[in-house]
mmCIF file of C-alpha atoms in Angstrom:
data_model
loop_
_atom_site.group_PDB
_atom_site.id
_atom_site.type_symbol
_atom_site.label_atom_id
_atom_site.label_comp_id
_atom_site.label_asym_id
_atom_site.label_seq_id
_atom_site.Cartn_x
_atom_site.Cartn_y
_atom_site.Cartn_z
ATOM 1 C CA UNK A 1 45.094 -14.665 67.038
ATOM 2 C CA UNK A 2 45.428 -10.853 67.148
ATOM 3 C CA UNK A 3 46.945 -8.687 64.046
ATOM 4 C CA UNK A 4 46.554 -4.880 62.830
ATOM 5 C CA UNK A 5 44.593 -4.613 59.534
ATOM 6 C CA UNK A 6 45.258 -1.686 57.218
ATOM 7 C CA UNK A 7 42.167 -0.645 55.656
ATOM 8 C CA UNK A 8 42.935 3.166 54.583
ATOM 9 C CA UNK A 9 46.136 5.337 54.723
ATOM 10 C CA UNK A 10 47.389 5.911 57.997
ATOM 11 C CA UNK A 11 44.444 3.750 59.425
ATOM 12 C CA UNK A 12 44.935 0.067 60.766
ATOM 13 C CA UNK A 13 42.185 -1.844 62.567
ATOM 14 C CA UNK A 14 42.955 -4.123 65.239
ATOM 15 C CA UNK A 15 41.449 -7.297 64.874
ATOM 16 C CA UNK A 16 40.960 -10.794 66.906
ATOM 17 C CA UNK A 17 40.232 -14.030 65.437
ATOM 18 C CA UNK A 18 38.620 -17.197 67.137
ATOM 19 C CA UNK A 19 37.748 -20.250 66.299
ATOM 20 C CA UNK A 20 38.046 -22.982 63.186
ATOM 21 C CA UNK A 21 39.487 -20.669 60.436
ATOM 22 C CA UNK A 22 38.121 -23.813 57.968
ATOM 23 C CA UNK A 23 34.743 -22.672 59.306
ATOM 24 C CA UNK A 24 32.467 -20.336 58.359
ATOM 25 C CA UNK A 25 33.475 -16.904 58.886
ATOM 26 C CA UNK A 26 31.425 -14.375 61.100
ATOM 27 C CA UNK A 27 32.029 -10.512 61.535
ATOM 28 C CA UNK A 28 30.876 -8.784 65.113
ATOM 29 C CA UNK A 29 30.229 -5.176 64.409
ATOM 30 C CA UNK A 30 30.090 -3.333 67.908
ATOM 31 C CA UNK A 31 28.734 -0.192 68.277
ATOM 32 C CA UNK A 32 29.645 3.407 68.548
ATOM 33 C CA UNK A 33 32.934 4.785 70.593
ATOM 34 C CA UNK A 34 32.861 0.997 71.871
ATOM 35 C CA UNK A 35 35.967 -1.407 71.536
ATOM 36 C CA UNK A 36 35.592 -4.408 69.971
ATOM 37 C CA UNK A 37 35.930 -5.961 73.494
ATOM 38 C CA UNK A 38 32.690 -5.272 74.501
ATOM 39 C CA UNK A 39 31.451 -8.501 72.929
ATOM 40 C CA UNK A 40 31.046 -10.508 75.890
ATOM 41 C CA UNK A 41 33.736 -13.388 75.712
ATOM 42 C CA UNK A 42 30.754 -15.993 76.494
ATOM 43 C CA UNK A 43 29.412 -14.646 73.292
ATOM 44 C CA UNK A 44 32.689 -15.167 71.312
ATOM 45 C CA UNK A 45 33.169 -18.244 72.292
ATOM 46 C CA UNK A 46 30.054 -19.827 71.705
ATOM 47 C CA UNK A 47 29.884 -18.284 68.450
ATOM 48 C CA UNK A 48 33.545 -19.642 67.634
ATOM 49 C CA UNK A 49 32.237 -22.876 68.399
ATOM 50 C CA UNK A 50 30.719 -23.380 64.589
ATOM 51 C CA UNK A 51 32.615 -20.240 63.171
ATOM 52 C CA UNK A 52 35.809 -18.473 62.291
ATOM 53 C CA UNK A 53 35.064 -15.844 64.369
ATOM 54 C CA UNK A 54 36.588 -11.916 63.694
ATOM 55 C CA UNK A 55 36.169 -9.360 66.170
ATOM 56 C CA UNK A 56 38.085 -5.981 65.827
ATOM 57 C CA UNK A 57 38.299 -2.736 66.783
ATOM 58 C CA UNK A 58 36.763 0.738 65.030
ATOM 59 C CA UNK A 59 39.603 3.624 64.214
ATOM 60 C CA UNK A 60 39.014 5.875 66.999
ATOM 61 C CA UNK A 61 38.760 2.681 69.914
ATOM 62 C CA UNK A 62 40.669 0.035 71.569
ATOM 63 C CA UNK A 63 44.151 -0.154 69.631
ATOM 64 C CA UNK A 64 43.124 0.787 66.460
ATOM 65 C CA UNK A 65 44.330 4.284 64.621
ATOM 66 C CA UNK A 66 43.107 7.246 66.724
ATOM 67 C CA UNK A 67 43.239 10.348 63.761
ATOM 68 C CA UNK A 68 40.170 11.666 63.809
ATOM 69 C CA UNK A 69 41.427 15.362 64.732
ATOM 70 C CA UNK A 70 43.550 14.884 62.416
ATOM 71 C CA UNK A 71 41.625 12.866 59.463
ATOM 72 C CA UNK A 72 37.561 12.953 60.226
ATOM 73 C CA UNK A 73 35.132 10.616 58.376
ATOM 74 C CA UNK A 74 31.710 9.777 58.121
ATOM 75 C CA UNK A 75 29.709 6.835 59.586
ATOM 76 C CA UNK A 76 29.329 5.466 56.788
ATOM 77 C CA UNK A 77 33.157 4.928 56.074
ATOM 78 C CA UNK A 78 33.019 2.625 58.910
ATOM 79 C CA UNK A 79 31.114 0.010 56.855
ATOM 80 C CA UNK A 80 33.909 0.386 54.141
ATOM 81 C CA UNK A 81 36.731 -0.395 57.039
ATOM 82 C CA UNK A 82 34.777 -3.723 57.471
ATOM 83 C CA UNK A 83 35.066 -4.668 54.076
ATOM 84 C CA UNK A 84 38.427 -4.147 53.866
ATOM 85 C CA UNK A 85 39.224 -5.377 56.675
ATOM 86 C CA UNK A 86 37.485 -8.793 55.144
ATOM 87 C CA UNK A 87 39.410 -8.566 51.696
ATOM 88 C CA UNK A 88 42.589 -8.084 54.111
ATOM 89 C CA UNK A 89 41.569 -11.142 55.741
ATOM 90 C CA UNK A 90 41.275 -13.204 52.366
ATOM 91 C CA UNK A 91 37.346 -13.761 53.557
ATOM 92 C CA UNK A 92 34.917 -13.377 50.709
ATOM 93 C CA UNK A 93 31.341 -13.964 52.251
ATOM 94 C CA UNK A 94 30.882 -13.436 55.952
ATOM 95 C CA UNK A 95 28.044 -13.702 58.717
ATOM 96 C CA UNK A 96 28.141 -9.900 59.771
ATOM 97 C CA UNK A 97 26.372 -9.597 63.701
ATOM 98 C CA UNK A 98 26.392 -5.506 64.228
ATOM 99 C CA UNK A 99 25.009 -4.123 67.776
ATOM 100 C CA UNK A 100 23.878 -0.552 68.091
ATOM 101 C CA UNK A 101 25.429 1.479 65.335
ATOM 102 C CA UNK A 102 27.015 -1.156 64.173
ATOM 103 C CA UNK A 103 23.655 -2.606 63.324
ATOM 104 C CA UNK A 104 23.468 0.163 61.108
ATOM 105 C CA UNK A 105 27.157 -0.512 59.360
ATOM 106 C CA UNK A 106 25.630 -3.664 58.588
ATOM 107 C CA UNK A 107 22.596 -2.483 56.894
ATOM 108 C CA UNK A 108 25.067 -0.503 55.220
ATOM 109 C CA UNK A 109 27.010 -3.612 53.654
ATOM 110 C CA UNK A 110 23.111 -4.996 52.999
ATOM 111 C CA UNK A 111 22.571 -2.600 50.829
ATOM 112 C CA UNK A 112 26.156 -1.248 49.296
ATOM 113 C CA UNK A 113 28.115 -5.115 49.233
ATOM 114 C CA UNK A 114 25.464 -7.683 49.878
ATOM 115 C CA UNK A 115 27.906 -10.325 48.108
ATOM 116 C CA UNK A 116 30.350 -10.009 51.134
ATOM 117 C CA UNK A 117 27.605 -11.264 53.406
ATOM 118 C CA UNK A 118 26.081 -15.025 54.344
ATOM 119 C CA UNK A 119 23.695 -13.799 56.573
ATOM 120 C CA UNK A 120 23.157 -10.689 58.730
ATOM 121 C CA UNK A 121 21.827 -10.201 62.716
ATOM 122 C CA UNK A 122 21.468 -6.617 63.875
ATOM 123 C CA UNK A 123 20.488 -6.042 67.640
ATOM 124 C CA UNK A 124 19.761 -3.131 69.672
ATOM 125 C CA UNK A 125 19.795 -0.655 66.423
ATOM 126 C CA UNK A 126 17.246 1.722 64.711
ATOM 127 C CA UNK A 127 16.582 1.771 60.801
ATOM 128 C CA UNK A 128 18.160 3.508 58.471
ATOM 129 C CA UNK A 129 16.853 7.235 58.423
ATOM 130 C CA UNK A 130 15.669 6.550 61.741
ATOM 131 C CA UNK A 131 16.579 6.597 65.131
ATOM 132 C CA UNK A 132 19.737 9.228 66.104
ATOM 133 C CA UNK A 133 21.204 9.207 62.353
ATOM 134 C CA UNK A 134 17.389 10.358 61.218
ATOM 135 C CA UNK A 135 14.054 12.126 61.412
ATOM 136 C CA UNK A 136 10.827 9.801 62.272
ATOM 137 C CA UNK A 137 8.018 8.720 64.552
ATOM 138 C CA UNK A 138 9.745 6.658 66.500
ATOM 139 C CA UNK A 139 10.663 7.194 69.693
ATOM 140 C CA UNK A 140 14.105 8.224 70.644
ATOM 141 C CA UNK A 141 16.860 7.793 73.677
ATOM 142 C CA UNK A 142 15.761 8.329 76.779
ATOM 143 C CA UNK A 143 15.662 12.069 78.520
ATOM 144 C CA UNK A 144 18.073 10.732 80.890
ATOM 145 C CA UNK A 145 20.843 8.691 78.652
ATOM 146 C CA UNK A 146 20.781 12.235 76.335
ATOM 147 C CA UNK A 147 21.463 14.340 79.498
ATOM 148 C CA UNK A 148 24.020 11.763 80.757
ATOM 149 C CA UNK A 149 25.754 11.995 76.985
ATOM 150 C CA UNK A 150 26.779 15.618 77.467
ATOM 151 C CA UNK A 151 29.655 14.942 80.164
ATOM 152 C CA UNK A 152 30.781 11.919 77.596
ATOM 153 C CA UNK A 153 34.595 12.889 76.657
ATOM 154 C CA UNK A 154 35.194 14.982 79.601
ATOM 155 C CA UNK A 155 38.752 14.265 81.222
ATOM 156 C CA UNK A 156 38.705 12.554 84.520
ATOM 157 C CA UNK A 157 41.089 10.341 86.054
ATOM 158 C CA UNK A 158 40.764 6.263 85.571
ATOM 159 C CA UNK A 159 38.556 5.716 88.808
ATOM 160 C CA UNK A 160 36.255 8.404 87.646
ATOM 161 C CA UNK A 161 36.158 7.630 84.297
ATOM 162 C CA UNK A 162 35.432 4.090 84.828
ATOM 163 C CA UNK A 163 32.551 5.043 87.450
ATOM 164 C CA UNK A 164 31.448 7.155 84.821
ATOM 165 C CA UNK A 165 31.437 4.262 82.624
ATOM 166 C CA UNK A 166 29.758 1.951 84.378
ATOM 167 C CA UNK A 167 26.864 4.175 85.118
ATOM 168 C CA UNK A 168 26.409 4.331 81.708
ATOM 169 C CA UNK A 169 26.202 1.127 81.480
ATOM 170 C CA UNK A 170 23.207 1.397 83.847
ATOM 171 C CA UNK A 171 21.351 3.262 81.978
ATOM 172 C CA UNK A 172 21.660 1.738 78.580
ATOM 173 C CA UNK A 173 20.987 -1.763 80.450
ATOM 174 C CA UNK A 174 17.376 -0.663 81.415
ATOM 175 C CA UNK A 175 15.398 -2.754 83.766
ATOM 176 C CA UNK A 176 14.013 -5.838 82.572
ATOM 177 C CA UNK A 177 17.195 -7.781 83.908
ATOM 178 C CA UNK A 178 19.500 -7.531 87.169
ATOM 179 C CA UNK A 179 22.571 -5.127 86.379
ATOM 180 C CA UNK A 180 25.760 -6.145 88.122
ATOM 181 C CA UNK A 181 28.247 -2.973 88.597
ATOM 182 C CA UNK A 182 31.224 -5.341 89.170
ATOM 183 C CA UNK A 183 30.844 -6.971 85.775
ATOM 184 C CA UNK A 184 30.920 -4.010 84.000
ATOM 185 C CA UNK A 185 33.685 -2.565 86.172
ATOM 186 C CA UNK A 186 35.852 -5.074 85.423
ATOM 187 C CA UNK A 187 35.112 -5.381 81.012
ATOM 188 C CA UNK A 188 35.563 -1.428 81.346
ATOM 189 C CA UNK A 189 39.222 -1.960 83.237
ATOM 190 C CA UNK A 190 39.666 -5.111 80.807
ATOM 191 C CA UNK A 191 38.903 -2.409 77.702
ATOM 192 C CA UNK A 192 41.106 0.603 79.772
ATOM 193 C CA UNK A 193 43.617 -1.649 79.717
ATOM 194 C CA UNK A 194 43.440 -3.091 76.235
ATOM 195 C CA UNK A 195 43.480 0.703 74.965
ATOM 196 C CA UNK A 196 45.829 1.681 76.866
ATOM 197 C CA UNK A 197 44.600 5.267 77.655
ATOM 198 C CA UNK A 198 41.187 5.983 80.363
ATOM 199 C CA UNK A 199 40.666 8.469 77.385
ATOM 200 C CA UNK A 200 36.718 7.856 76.136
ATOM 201 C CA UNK A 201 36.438 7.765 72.894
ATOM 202 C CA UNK A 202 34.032 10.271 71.280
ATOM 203 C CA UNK A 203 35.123 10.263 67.556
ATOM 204 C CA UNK A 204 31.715 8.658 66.358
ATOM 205 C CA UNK A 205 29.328 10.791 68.018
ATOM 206 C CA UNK A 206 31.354 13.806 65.963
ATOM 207 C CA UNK A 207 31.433 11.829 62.875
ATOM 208 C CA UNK A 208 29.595 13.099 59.561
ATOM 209 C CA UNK A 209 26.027 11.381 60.003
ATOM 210 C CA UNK A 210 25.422 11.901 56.041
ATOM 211 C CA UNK A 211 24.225 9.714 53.559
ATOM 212 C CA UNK A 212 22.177 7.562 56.291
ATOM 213 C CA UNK A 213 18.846 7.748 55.489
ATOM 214 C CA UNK A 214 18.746 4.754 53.053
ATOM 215 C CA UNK A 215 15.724 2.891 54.794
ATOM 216 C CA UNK A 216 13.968 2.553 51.360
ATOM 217 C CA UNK A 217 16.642 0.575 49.758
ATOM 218 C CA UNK A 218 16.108 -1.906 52.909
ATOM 219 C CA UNK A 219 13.227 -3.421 50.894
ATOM 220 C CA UNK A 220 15.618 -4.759 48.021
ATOM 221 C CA UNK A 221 17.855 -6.738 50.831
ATOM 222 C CA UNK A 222 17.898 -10.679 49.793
ATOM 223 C CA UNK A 223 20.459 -11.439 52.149
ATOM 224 C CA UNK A 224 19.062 -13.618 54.984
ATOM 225 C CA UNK A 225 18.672 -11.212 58.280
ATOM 226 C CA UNK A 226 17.349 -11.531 61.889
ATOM 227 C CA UNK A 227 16.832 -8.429 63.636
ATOM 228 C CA UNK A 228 16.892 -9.030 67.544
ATOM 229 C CA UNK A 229 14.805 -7.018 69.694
ATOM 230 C CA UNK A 230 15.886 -5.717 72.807
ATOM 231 C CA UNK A 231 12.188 -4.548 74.666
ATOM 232 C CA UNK A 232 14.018 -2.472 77.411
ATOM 233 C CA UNK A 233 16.390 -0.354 74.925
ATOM 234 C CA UNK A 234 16.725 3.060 75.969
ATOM 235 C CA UNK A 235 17.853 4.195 72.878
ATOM 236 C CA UNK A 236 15.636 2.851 70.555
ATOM 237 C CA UNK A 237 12.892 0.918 71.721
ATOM 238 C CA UNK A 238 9.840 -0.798 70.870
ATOM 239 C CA UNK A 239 8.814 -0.212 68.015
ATOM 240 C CA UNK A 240 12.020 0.266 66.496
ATOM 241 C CA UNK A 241 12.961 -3.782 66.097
ATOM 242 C CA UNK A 242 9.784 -4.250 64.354
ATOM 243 C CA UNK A 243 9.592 -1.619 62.226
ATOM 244 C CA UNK A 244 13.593 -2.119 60.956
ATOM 245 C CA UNK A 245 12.069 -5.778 60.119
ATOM 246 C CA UNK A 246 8.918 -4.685 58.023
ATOM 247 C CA UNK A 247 11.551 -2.693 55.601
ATOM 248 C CA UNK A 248 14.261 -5.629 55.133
ATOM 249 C CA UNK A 249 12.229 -8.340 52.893
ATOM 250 C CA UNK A 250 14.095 -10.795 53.788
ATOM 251 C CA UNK A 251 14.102 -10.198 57.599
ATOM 252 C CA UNK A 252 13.105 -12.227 60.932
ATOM 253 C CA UNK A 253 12.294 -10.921 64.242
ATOM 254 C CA UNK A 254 13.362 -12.298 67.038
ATOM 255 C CA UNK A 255 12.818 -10.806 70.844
ATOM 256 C CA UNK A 256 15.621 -11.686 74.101
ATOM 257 C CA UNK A 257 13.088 -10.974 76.624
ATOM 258 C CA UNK A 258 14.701 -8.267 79.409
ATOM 259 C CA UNK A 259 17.438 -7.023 77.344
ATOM 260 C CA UNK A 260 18.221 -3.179 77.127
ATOM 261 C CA UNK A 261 21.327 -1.887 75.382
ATOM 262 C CA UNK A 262 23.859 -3.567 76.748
ATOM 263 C CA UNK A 263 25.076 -7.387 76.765
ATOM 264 C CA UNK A 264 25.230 -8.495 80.696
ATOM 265 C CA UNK A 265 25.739 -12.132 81.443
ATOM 266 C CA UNK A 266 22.072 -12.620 81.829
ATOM 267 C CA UNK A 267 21.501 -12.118 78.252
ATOM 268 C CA UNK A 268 24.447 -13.654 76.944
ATOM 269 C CA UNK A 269 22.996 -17.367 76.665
ATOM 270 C CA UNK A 270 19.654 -16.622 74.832
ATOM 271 C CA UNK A 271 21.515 -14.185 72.371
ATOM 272 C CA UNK A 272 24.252 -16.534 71.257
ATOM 273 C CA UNK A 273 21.625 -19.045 71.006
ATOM 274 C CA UNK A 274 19.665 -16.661 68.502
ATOM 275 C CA UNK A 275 22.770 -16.059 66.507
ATOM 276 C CA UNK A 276 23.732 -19.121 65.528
ATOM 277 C CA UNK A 277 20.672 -21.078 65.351
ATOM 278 C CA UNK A 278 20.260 -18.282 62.591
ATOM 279 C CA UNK A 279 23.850 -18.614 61.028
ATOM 280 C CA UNK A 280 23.520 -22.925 60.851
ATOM 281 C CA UNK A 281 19.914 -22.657 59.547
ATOM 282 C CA UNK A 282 21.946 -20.306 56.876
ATOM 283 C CA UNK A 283 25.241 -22.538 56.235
ATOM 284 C CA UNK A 284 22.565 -25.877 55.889
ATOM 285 C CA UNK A 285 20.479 -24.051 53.531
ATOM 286 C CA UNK A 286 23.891 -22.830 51.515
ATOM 287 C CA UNK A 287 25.262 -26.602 51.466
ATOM 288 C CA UNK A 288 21.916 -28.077 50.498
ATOM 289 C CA UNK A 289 21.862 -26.208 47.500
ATOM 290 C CA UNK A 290 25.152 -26.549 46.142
#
């Protein structure tokens, strides 16, 4: 079931639902200037088979609002769209799964509405304070993904935007597993289409980056989490997975062996298997206590 969510003035949020809606519900977050699309059906509809499952679209992708000329926010306002995007959906507690920066929305709702959530999985993300939203040790993105980010947003026509695409997706899927250019050919025309515009979206890499560098607070988080790490990320990887863990107290780490930054089929299986062996370990505890 698809449906437009408002969740500010002017702004509506596209959103799919999957799955048992008498089941438990659980949030995908993607990540930045990425459609909600780019969860890998297999993913979806494993997930859906022991949850409502929501998937939607940030303002600024797929066929949600596109204002930011117009309207600009921060980041962090893209945490409060997924809240009210739940109270819109009538869904008080939710399994939240964010990827990339939406591993760090999810942190966000950790630490600012940690009542909304059941459990929480972030993948392929940095810390708070860390990574491209902060200062640190840690190693960042790879020389070649940064030089590759300065054509992002240039106009080109669809063929060349979607080889452009899919040599992106190259590089964020790194080398521990085969990359096939046809399957992300055809979820780039699947998300072309689904937008309706070869446009790239670029809104979130010019979005305020303030008020990120909560990593601290990470230690308070009670909230059941598994942080999933990918060991051929470009963006951020090892140690970033490990080191996002020792700040949440209530976190688990769990490794996909091969994966970069980017969800291929190869990864799909192990991944979905991660999830929700996490989420039913979760819902059993939850109905053993009550």
């Amino acid at each position: 079931m698809e449906r437009r969510v408002p969740v500010d003035e002017g702004v509506e949020l596209w959103v799919e639902e999957r799955g048992d809606p008498a089941r438990t519900p659980l949030l995908l977050v993607m990540g930045a200037n990425a459609s909600g699309l780019v969860w890998p059906e297999a993913l979806v509809d494993g997930l859906a088979r022991q949850h409502r499952v929501v998937r939607y679209d940030h303002r600024d992708t797929g066929r949600s609002t596109w204002a930011f000329d117009e309207h600009p926010y921060a980041v962090r306002d893209l945490a409060s769209d997924a809240v009210r995007m739940l109270d819109a959906l009538g869904i008080d507690r939710a399994h939240a799964v964010g990827m990339s920066m939406g591993g760090i929305l999810v942190q966000l709702l950790l630490i600012n509405a940690p009542d909304r959530l059941r459990s929480a999985t972030v993948l392929c993300t940095s810390a708070l304070g860390t990574g491209l939203a902060g200062d640190s040790d840690l190693p960042g993105p790879a020389p070649e993904l940064l030089a590759y980010w300065q054509t992002m947003g240039e106009e080109r026509d669809v063929e060349a935007e979607l080889d452009w695409r899919v040599e992106h997706w190259r590089l964020l899927n790194g080398h521990g597993v085969p990359f096939d250019p046809a399957e992300f050919r055809a979820l780039e025309q699947r998300v072309i289409a689904h937008s309706g515009t070869p446009r790239g979206p670029v809104a979130h890499a010019l979005a305020d980056q303030s008020g990120l560098d909560r990593g601290p607070e990470l230690a308070a988080v009670r909230v059941p989490t598994l942080v999933v790490e990918a060991p051929e990320d470009p963006i951020n990887p090892p140690p970033h997975a490990p080191h996002l863990a020792g700040l949440i107290g209530s976190a688990t780490l769990a490794t996909v062996p091969g994966m970069g930054h980017a969800l291929p089929a190869a990864v799909v299986g192990p991944l979905t298997e991660l999830i929700a062996g996490h989420t039913a370990a979760v819902d059993a505890e939850e109905q053993r206590v009550r």
